Amino acid sequence: MLTRTRVHLQALVLLIFVVHPSLPVCVDVPSDTEAVLGKPMMLTCISCMRREEVRAKTRVDWYFLPNEDTPRISIYKYEEDTPKESEGPFKGRLTWNGSQDLQDVSIQITNVTFNDSGIYECRVIRKFEFDVFTPSVSISKNFTLSVKEKASEDTTAVYSEITMYMLLVFLTLWLLVEMVYCYRKISKSEEQAQDTAY
């Protein structure tokens, strides 16, 4: 009994010292690249920080390039805890959807149009606040968005549905075979029992 109590106590101490200081994990997820006409579209941009980099001033700039031959257009800024839309074709259609710790710096387009197809750039500039010096890091992510009239069918969902139906058919047939086998076995054992009784 004493050893079990000691093991539980050691496990509790391990949980307190190892699990408690850990911070939430930041996962870098790529943005979707297909939007549907007239629907909202999330432009995902995630810039993960390490634990020692938590104290930082962050500035986020979003740019849009209609095609590779045209200059990029500034469409959104986030600086000093203030999101701000830029003048231009997206005015009134962009909303901030980032996280409070500014690791997720995503924005959302409402009422997508065909003119929203193009290249989007998310640029994150962080100035870290250390005691002796303040280094800065710049991260840039690009992705191409295409706008379609209707959502294309997800092939993964189709394959999983086909697999599910095939599995149901297989399991039904297997159950039927097992039932016939069990019925025949029971019938045979009853016949043998009757033969031995005579």
Tab-separated table of C-alpha atoms in Angstrom:
chain	number	residue	atom	x	y	z
A	1	MET	CA	0.000	0.000	0.000
A	2	LEU	CA	2.866	2.343	0.816
A	3	THR	CA	4.523	1.820	-2.574
A	4	ARG	CA	1.284	2.539	-4.463
A	5	THR	CA	0.864	5.806	-2.529
A	6	ARG	CA	4.468	6.719	-3.274
A	7	VAL	CA	3.961	6.061	-7.012
A	8	HIS	CA	0.831	8.240	-7.067
A	9	LEU	CA	2.652	11.019	-5.224
A	10	GLN	CA	5.590	10.897	-7.662
A	11	ALA	CA	3.203	10.994	-10.627
A	12	LEU	CA	1.430	14.020	-9.127
A	13	VAL	CA	4.745	15.855	-8.611
A	14	LEU	CA	5.754	15.030	-12.197
A	15	LEU	CA	2.457	16.425	-13.514
A	16	ILE	CA	2.839	19.637	-11.513
A	17	PHE	CA	6.412	20.353	-12.644
A	18	VAL	CA	6.260	19.126	-16.242
A	19	VAL	CA	2.725	19.736	-17.513
A	20	HIS	CA	1.902	22.997	-15.683
A	21	PRO	CA	4.536	25.282	-17.314
A	22	SER	CA	3.742	24.127	-20.846
A	23	LEU	CA	2.062	26.612	-23.203
A	24	PRO	CA	-0.530	25.918	-25.897
A	25	VAL	CA	0.955	24.570	-29.115
A	26	CYS	CA	0.770	26.679	-32.270
A	27	VAL	CA	0.190	24.703	-35.468
A	28	ASP	CA	0.973	26.319	-38.827
A	29	VAL	CA	-2.017	25.516	-41.064
A	30	PRO	CA	-2.000	26.453	-44.764
A	31	SER	CA	-4.841	28.605	-46.040
A	32	ASP	CA	-7.591	27.231	-48.274
A	33	THR	CA	-7.052	28.217	-51.897
A	34	GLU	CA	-10.581	27.933	-53.250
A	35	ALA	CA	-13.457	30.315	-52.527
A	36	VAL	CA	-17.119	30.206	-53.570
A	37	LEU	CA	-18.760	33.220	-55.227
A	38	GLY	CA	-20.874	35.279	-52.790
A	39	LYS	CA	-19.734	33.322	-49.694
A	40	PRO	CA	-17.289	34.400	-46.948
A	41	MET	CA	-13.674	33.206	-47.247
A	42	MET	CA	-11.089	32.882	-44.473
A	43	LEU	CA	-7.557	33.887	-45.487
A	44	THR	CA	-5.528	31.875	-42.974
A	45	CYS	CA	-2.096	33.073	-41.881
A	46	ILE	CA	-0.420	31.617	-38.792
A	47	SER	CA	2.966	32.765	-37.524
A	48	CYS	CA	4.044	30.657	-34.546
A	49	MET	CA	6.242	32.134	-31.809
A	50	ARG	CA	8.540	30.194	-29.510
A	51	ARG	CA	8.036	30.410	-25.751
A	52	GLU	CA	10.977	32.777	-25.256
A	53	GLU	CA	9.584	35.125	-27.925
A	54	VAL	CA	6.238	35.863	-26.265
A	55	ARG	CA	6.951	39.543	-25.476
A	56	ALA	CA	6.884	41.187	-28.892
A	57	LYS	CA	5.298	44.055	-30.796
A	58	THR	CA	3.619	42.636	-33.882
A	59	ARG	CA	2.682	44.299	-37.142
A	60	VAL	CA	0.708	42.462	-39.821
A	61	ASP	CA	0.362	43.561	-43.451
A	62	TRP	CA	-1.912	41.861	-45.976
A	63	TYR	CA	-1.335	42.428	-49.708
A	64	PHE	CA	-3.216	41.410	-52.862
A	65	LEU	CA	-1.830	40.844	-56.367
A	66	PRO	CA	-4.564	40.376	-59.026
A	67	ASN	CA	-1.933	38.676	-61.207
A	68	GLU	CA	1.860	38.421	-61.382
A	69	ASP	CA	2.213	41.378	-63.790
A	70	THR	CA	0.531	43.954	-61.538
A	71	PRO	CA	1.974	45.637	-58.423
A	72	ARG	CA	0.694	44.413	-55.077
A	73	ILE	CA	-2.038	46.361	-53.270
A	74	SER	CA	-2.093	46.850	-49.494
A	75	ILE	CA	-5.509	45.640	-48.292
A	76	TYR	CA	-5.210	45.309	-44.483
A	77	LYS	CA	-2.937	46.321	-41.583
A	78	TYR	CA	-2.767	45.382	-37.918
A	79	GLU	CA	-0.473	47.541	-35.793
A	80	GLU	CA	-0.461	48.570	-32.124
A	81	ASP	CA	-3.535	46.438	-31.374
A	82	THR	CA	-5.546	48.211	-34.075
A	83	PRO	CA	-6.844	46.449	-37.215
A	84	LYS	CA	-7.345	48.760	-40.193
A	85	GLU	CA	-8.685	48.197	-43.696
A	86	SER	CA	-6.926	49.951	-46.556
A	87	GLU	CA	-8.750	51.895	-49.262
A	88	GLY	CA	-9.420	49.893	-52.414
A	89	PRO	CA	-11.481	47.013	-53.805
A	90	PHE	CA	-11.765	45.215	-50.424
A	91	LYS	CA	-12.946	48.227	-48.385
A	92	GLY	CA	-15.878	47.214	-46.162
A	93	ARG	CA	-15.482	43.478	-46.919
A	94	LEU	CA	-12.533	42.498	-44.675
A	95	THR	CA	-12.708	41.584	-40.990
A	96	TRP	CA	-9.938	40.663	-38.539
A	97	ASN	CA	-10.093	37.034	-37.427
A	98	GLY	CA	-6.748	36.678	-35.646
A	99	SER	CA	-6.059	35.389	-32.156
A	100	GLN	CA	-5.344	37.538	-29.106
A	101	ASP	CA	-1.713	36.360	-28.882
A	102	LEU	CA	-1.222	37.298	-32.590
A	103	GLN	CA	0.026	33.877	-33.636
A	104	ASP	CA	-3.052	33.543	-35.855
A	105	VAL	CA	-3.261	36.713	-37.968
A	106	SER	CA	-6.029	35.635	-40.345
A	107	ILE	CA	-8.600	37.878	-42.014
A	108	GLN	CA	-11.945	37.102	-43.635
A	109	ILE	CA	-13.435	38.340	-46.907
A	110	THR	CA	-17.219	38.662	-46.910
A	111	ASN	CA	-19.188	38.301	-50.145
A	112	VAL	CA	-16.382	36.965	-52.383
A	113	THR	CA	-16.388	38.132	-56.024
A	114	PHE	CA	-14.571	36.815	-59.110
A	115	ASN	CA	-12.244	39.853	-58.855
A	116	ASP	CA	-10.900	38.435	-55.567
A	117	SER	CA	-9.001	35.708	-57.438
A	118	GLY	CA	-5.259	36.283	-57.237
A	119	ILE	CA	-2.211	36.085	-55.012
A	120	TYR	CA	-2.440	37.048	-51.326
A	121	GLU	CA	0.560	37.845	-49.171
A	122	CYS	CA	0.597	37.908	-45.389
A	123	ARG	CA	3.636	39.647	-43.862
A	124	VAL	CA	4.266	39.486	-40.106
A	125	ILE	CA	6.949	41.695	-38.520
A	126	ARG	CA	7.785	41.106	-34.858
A	127	LYS	CA	10.011	43.304	-32.682
A	128	PHE	CA	11.008	41.313	-29.614
A	129	GLU	CA	11.415	43.063	-26.301
A	130	PHE	CA	14.490	41.652	-24.579
A	131	ASP	CA	16.406	43.452	-21.806
A	132	VAL	CA	19.509	44.331	-23.814
A	133	PHE	CA	18.410	44.503	-27.456
A	134	THR	CA	15.252	44.405	-29.617
A	135	PRO	CA	15.721	42.158	-32.670
A	136	SER	CA	13.024	41.949	-35.337
A	137	VAL	CA	11.882	39.061	-37.515
A	138	SER	CA	9.880	39.262	-40.736
A	139	ILE	CA	7.865	36.312	-42.068
A	140	SER	CA	6.034	36.362	-45.390
A	141	LYS	CA	3.515	33.799	-46.689
A	142	ASN	CA	1.923	33.711	-50.141
A	143	PHE	CA	-0.960	31.687	-51.540
A	144	THR	CA	-3.093	31.845	-54.671
A	145	LEU	CA	-6.870	32.047	-54.311
A	146	SER	CA	-9.279	31.023	-57.062
A	147	VAL	CA	-12.977	31.901	-56.939
A	148	LYS	CA	-15.491	29.371	-58.305
A	149	GLU	CA	-19.216	29.683	-58.930
A	150	LYS	CA	-19.955	26.485	-56.978
A	151	ALA	CA	-17.943	24.569	-54.418
A	152	SER	CA	-16.099	21.620	-55.924
A	153	GLU	CA	-16.852	18.266	-54.355
A	154	ASP	CA	-14.388	17.061	-51.770
A	155	THR	CA	-12.858	13.819	-53.115
A	156	THR	CA	-11.905	12.667	-49.613
A	157	ALA	CA	-15.559	12.724	-48.548
A	158	VAL	CA	-16.584	10.778	-51.680
A	159	TYR	CA	-13.901	8.115	-51.115
A	160	SER	CA	-14.796	7.736	-47.440
A	161	GLU	CA	-18.501	7.370	-48.311
A	162	ILE	CA	-17.746	4.672	-50.932
A	163	THR	CA	-15.509	2.858	-48.439
A	164	MET	CA	-18.231	3.004	-45.789
A	165	TYR	CA	-20.828	1.449	-48.127
A	166	MET	CA	-18.414	-1.263	-49.265
A	167	LEU	CA	-17.642	-2.086	-45.630
A	168	LEU	CA	-21.367	-2.283	-44.795
A	169	VAL	CA	-21.993	-4.684	-47.704
A	170	PHE	CA	-19.003	-6.839	-46.721
A	171	LEU	CA	-20.049	-6.984	-43.055
A	172	THR	CA	-23.651	-7.851	-43.990
A	173	LEU	CA	-22.503	-10.708	-46.255
A	174	TRP	CA	-20.069	-11.954	-43.612
A	175	LEU	CA	-22.829	-11.920	-40.975
A	176	LEU	CA	-25.120	-13.847	-43.327
A	177	VAL	CA	-22.445	-16.498	-43.968
A	178	GLU	CA	-21.806	-16.818	-40.219
A	179	MET	CA	-25.524	-17.237	-39.517
A	180	VAL	CA	-25.853	-19.999	-42.149
A	181	TYR	CA	-22.731	-21.723	-40.811
A	182	CYS	CA	-24.005	-21.582	-37.210
A	183	TYR	CA	-27.464	-22.817	-38.253
A	184	ARG	CA	-25.970	-25.810	-40.095
A	185	LYS	CA	-23.713	-26.630	-37.165
A	186	ILE	CA	-26.620	-26.493	-34.700
A	187	SER	CA	-28.759	-28.677	-37.020
A	188	LYS	CA	-25.961	-31.249	-37.331
A	189	SER	CA	-25.415	-31.399	-33.585
A	190	GLU	CA	-29.163	-31.866	-33.019
A	191	GLU	CA	-29.240	-34.722	-35.573
A	192	GLN	CA	-26.261	-36.376	-33.863
A	193	ALA	CA	-27.930	-35.984	-30.472
A	194	GLN	CA	-31.102	-37.647	-31.817
A	195	ASP	CA	-29.080	-40.516	-33.393
A	196	THR	CA	-27.253	-41.226	-30.155
A	197	ALA	CA	-30.539	-41.110	-28.217
A	198	TYR	CA	-31.905	-44.056	-30.267
